[in-house]
């Protein structure tokens, strides 16, 4: 015959398996059935603030045990990290010599900045076309960043005489073409703005026009860097900026080309 027990909460006679074990209880079971115990616990935890109060008590208990253990063991707080060993060159350097990385030790990456630059240079050398395309895509998607990059590039090279001369000549050509009044400016190049217009229009690619000048550039077939120009009076200017060495080229293609030489007209 199956033994039964009366729940002191619901007063229902139930089999012993419907009660939780309790050594000191009648038949080794608790006084209340499992269902009533569950209802009581549910009501208890639904009281506002009960869960928070328990969490706080557990937290304070943990802190007390932790502090007691630390006092016994003579624990000292860890010292802040100010240096780190580079995982590539194995040299210990200040954290300032590493790029920030939220998941890295000390909040910085595994490689120092010098090694990171070395890895980047090697990757760019092995993936030149891909690297240039990524640069072009990034600049086209981020015009503000492109403007910042151009300004920084100018600041880095403003003391370079050849760079300043080239920048001035590019600006002179652009302004003269847009204003149609570049007689004095073009005396130094050996051709007029009208002659340059005609020369470029003959080589326009599909989609090019003077209305979208800026989306395409005036490109040098033989790169400027291959000429040794000392100043505005240097005879080499007419070779570097001569009509046979100039052509229209889409901006993206011009950035990809960089200092490569293709062919003269």
PDB file of C-alpha atoms in Angstrom, residues 51-158:
ATOM      1  CA  UNK A  51      15.955  39.977  -4.972  1.00  0.00           C
ATOM      2  CA  UNK A  52      17.982  43.180  -4.683  1.00  0.00           C
ATOM      3  CA  UNK A  53      18.355  42.774  -0.915  1.00  0.00           C
ATOM      4  CA  UNK A  54      19.599  39.197  -1.326  1.00  0.00           C
ATOM      5  CA  UNK A  55      22.077  40.239  -4.024  1.00  0.00           C
ATOM      6  CA  UNK A  56      23.428  42.980  -1.763  1.00  0.00           C
ATOM      7  CA  UNK A  57      23.812  40.601   1.194  1.00  0.00           C
ATOM      8  CA  UNK A  58      25.667  38.110  -1.003  1.00  0.00           C
ATOM      9  CA  UNK A  59      27.923  40.871  -2.310  1.00  0.00           C
ATOM     10  CA  UNK A  60      28.792  42.135   1.168  1.00  0.00           C
ATOM     11  CA  UNK A  61      29.413  38.586   2.357  1.00  0.00           C
ATOM     12  CA  UNK A  62      31.791  37.975  -0.556  1.00  0.00           C
ATOM     13  CA  UNK A  63      33.669  41.226   0.118  1.00  0.00           C
ATOM     14  CA  UNK A  64      34.067  40.355   3.804  1.00  0.00           C
ATOM     15  CA  UNK A  65      35.439  36.874   3.002  1.00  0.00           C
ATOM     16  CA  UNK A  66      37.736  38.277   0.310  1.00  0.00           C
ATOM     17  CA  UNK A  67      39.164  40.998   2.572  1.00  0.00           C
ATOM     18  CA  UNK A  68      39.704  38.493   5.373  1.00  0.00           C
ATOM     19  CA  UNK A  69      41.594  36.168   3.036  1.00  0.00           C
ATOM     20  CA  UNK A  70      43.706  39.007   1.662  1.00  0.00           C
ATOM     21  CA  UNK A  71      44.622  40.153   5.171  1.00  0.00           C
ATOM     22  CA  UNK A  72      45.780  36.646   6.084  1.00  0.00           C
ATOM     23  CA  UNK A  73      47.815  36.187   2.880  1.00  0.00           C
ATOM     24  CA  UNK A  74      49.292  39.703   2.891  1.00  0.00           C
ATOM     25  CA  UNK A  75      47.824  40.505  -0.528  1.00  0.00           C
ATOM     26  CA  UNK A  76      48.963  43.656  -2.354  1.00  0.00           C
ATOM     27  CA  UNK A  77      47.026  45.355  -5.185  1.00  0.00           C
ATOM     28  CA  UNK A  78      48.585  44.864  -8.648  1.00  0.00           C
ATOM     29  CA  UNK A  79      50.785  47.692  -9.872  1.00  0.00           C
ATOM     30  CA  UNK A  80      49.599  49.564 -12.980  1.00  0.00           C
ATOM     31  CA  UNK A  81      51.233  48.402 -16.217  1.00  0.00           C
ATOM     32  CA  UNK A  82      53.529  51.075 -17.662  1.00  0.00           C
ATOM     33  CA  UNK A  83      55.656  48.910 -19.961  1.00  0.00           C
ATOM     34  CA  UNK A  84      55.122  45.947 -22.237  1.00  0.00           C
ATOM     35  CA  UNK A  85      57.303  43.560 -24.221  1.00  0.00           C
ATOM     36  CA  UNK A  86      56.677  43.641 -27.956  1.00  0.00           C
ATOM     37  CA  UNK A  87      55.615  40.245 -29.238  1.00  0.00           C
ATOM     38  CA  UNK A  88      57.586  40.768 -32.447  1.00  0.00           C
ATOM     39  CA  UNK A  89      60.919  42.385 -31.536  1.00  0.00           C
ATOM     40  CA  UNK A  90      60.849  41.192 -27.876  1.00  0.00           C
ATOM     41  CA  UNK A  91      61.905  44.654 -26.641  1.00  0.00           C
ATOM     42  CA  UNK A  92      60.226  46.060 -23.518  1.00  0.00           C
ATOM     43  CA  UNK A  93      58.842  49.513 -24.292  1.00  0.00           C
ATOM     44  CA  UNK A  94      56.503  52.099 -22.688  1.00  0.00           C
ATOM     45  CA  UNK A  95      52.796  51.638 -23.400  1.00  0.00           C
ATOM     46  CA  UNK A  96      52.891  54.876 -25.413  1.00  0.00           C
ATOM     47  CA  UNK A  97      54.920  52.973 -28.039  1.00  0.00           C
ATOM     48  CA  UNK A  98      51.974  50.625 -28.697  1.00  0.00           C
ATOM     49  CA  UNK A  99      48.679  51.217 -30.479  1.00  0.00           C
ATOM     50  CA  UNK A 100      45.572  51.072 -28.292  1.00  0.00           C
ATOM     51  CA  UNK A 101      43.659  47.771 -28.301  1.00  0.00           C
ATOM     52  CA  UNK A 102      40.754  47.171 -25.932  1.00  0.00           C
ATOM     53  CA  UNK A 103      41.399  43.410 -25.668  1.00  0.00           C
ATOM     54  CA  UNK A 104      45.187  43.613 -25.358  1.00  0.00           C
ATOM     55  CA  UNK A 105      47.240  43.461 -22.181  1.00  0.00           C
ATOM     56  CA  UNK A 106      47.499  46.932 -20.679  1.00  0.00           C
ATOM     57  CA  UNK A 107      44.913  48.121 -23.202  1.00  0.00           C
ATOM     58  CA  UNK A 108      47.397  48.037 -26.095  1.00  0.00           C
ATOM     59  CA  UNK A 109      48.230  45.682 -28.957  1.00  0.00           C
ATOM     60  CA  UNK A 110      50.846  42.925 -29.001  1.00  0.00           C
ATOM     61  CA  UNK A 111      53.220  44.686 -31.449  1.00  0.00           C
ATOM     62  CA  UNK A 112      54.924  48.027 -30.844  1.00  0.00           C
ATOM     63  CA  UNK A 113      54.194  50.850 -33.295  1.00  0.00           C
ATOM     64  CA  UNK A 114      57.529  50.417 -35.059  1.00  0.00           C
ATOM     65  CA  UNK A 115      56.943  46.711 -35.694  1.00  0.00           C
ATOM     66  CA  UNK A 116      53.325  47.357 -36.669  1.00  0.00           C
ATOM     67  CA  UNK A 117      54.493  49.887 -39.274  1.00  0.00           C
ATOM     68  CA  UNK A 118      57.049  47.385 -40.565  1.00  0.00           C
ATOM     69  CA  UNK A 119      54.363  44.710 -40.988  1.00  0.00           C
ATOM     70  CA  UNK A 120      52.095  47.227 -42.743  1.00  0.00           C
ATOM     71  CA  UNK A 121      54.855  48.283 -45.136  1.00  0.00           C
ATOM     72  CA  UNK A 122      55.656  44.675 -46.009  1.00  0.00           C
ATOM     73  CA  UNK A 123      51.979  43.942 -46.631  1.00  0.00           C
ATOM     74  CA  UNK A 124      51.621  46.997 -48.874  1.00  0.00           C
ATOM     75  CA  UNK A 125      54.702  45.972 -50.860  1.00  0.00           C
ATOM     76  CA  UNK A 126      53.267  42.499 -51.395  1.00  0.00           C
ATOM     77  CA  UNK A 127      49.748  43.793 -52.177  1.00  0.00           C
ATOM     78  CA  UNK A 128      50.349  47.092 -53.981  1.00  0.00           C
ATOM     79  CA  UNK A 129      47.246  47.106 -56.160  1.00  0.00           C
ATOM     80  CA  UNK A 130      44.970  45.964 -53.359  1.00  0.00           C
ATOM     81  CA  UNK A 131      46.473  48.527 -50.977  1.00  0.00           C
ATOM     82  CA  UNK A 132      45.979  51.370 -53.443  1.00  0.00           C
ATOM     83  CA  UNK A 133      42.419  50.309 -54.190  1.00  0.00           C
ATOM     84  CA  UNK A 134      41.614  50.228 -50.478  1.00  0.00           C
ATOM     85  CA  UNK A 135      43.086  53.725 -50.130  1.00  0.00           C
ATOM     86  CA  UNK A 136      41.049  55.049 -53.060  1.00  0.00           C
ATOM     87  CA  UNK A 137      37.841  53.444 -51.781  1.00  0.00           C
ATOM     88  CA  UNK A 138      38.375  54.825 -48.287  1.00  0.00           C
ATOM     89  CA  UNK A 139      39.016  58.358 -49.553  1.00  0.00           C
ATOM     90  CA  UNK A 140      35.951  58.298 -51.808  1.00  0.00           C
ATOM     91  CA  UNK A 141      33.748  57.152 -48.911  1.00  0.00           C
ATOM     92  CA  UNK A 142      35.228  59.648 -46.434  1.00  0.00           C
ATOM     93  CA  UNK A 143      35.647  63.091 -48.061  1.00  0.00           C
ATOM     94  CA  UNK A 144      36.332  64.757 -44.695  1.00  0.00           C
ATOM     95  CA  UNK A 145      39.140  62.284 -43.969  1.00  0.00           C
ATOM     96  CA  UNK A 146      40.458  62.866 -47.489  1.00  0.00           C
ATOM     97  CA  UNK A 147      40.619  66.618 -46.815  1.00  0.00           C
ATOM     98  CA  UNK A 148      42.434  66.011 -43.516  1.00  0.00           C
ATOM     99  CA  UNK A 149      44.881  63.687 -45.274  1.00  0.00           C
ATOM    100  CA  UNK A 150      45.574  66.280 -47.983  1.00  0.00           C
ATOM    101  CA  UNK A 151      46.181  68.987 -45.362  1.00  0.00           C
ATOM    102  CA  UNK A 152      48.530  66.729 -43.388  1.00  0.00           C
ATOM    103  CA  UNK A 153      50.355  65.779 -46.592  1.00  0.00           C
ATOM    104  CA  UNK A 154      50.882  69.457 -47.366  1.00  0.00           C
ATOM    105  CA  UNK A 155      52.206  70.176 -43.859  1.00  0.00           C
ATOM    106  CA  UNK A 156      54.680  67.288 -44.133  1.00  0.00           C
ATOM    107  CA  UNK A 157      56.002  68.428 -47.508  1.00  0.00           C
ATOM    108  CA  UNK A 158      55.662  72.224 -47.412  1.00  0.00           C
TER     109      UNK A 158
END
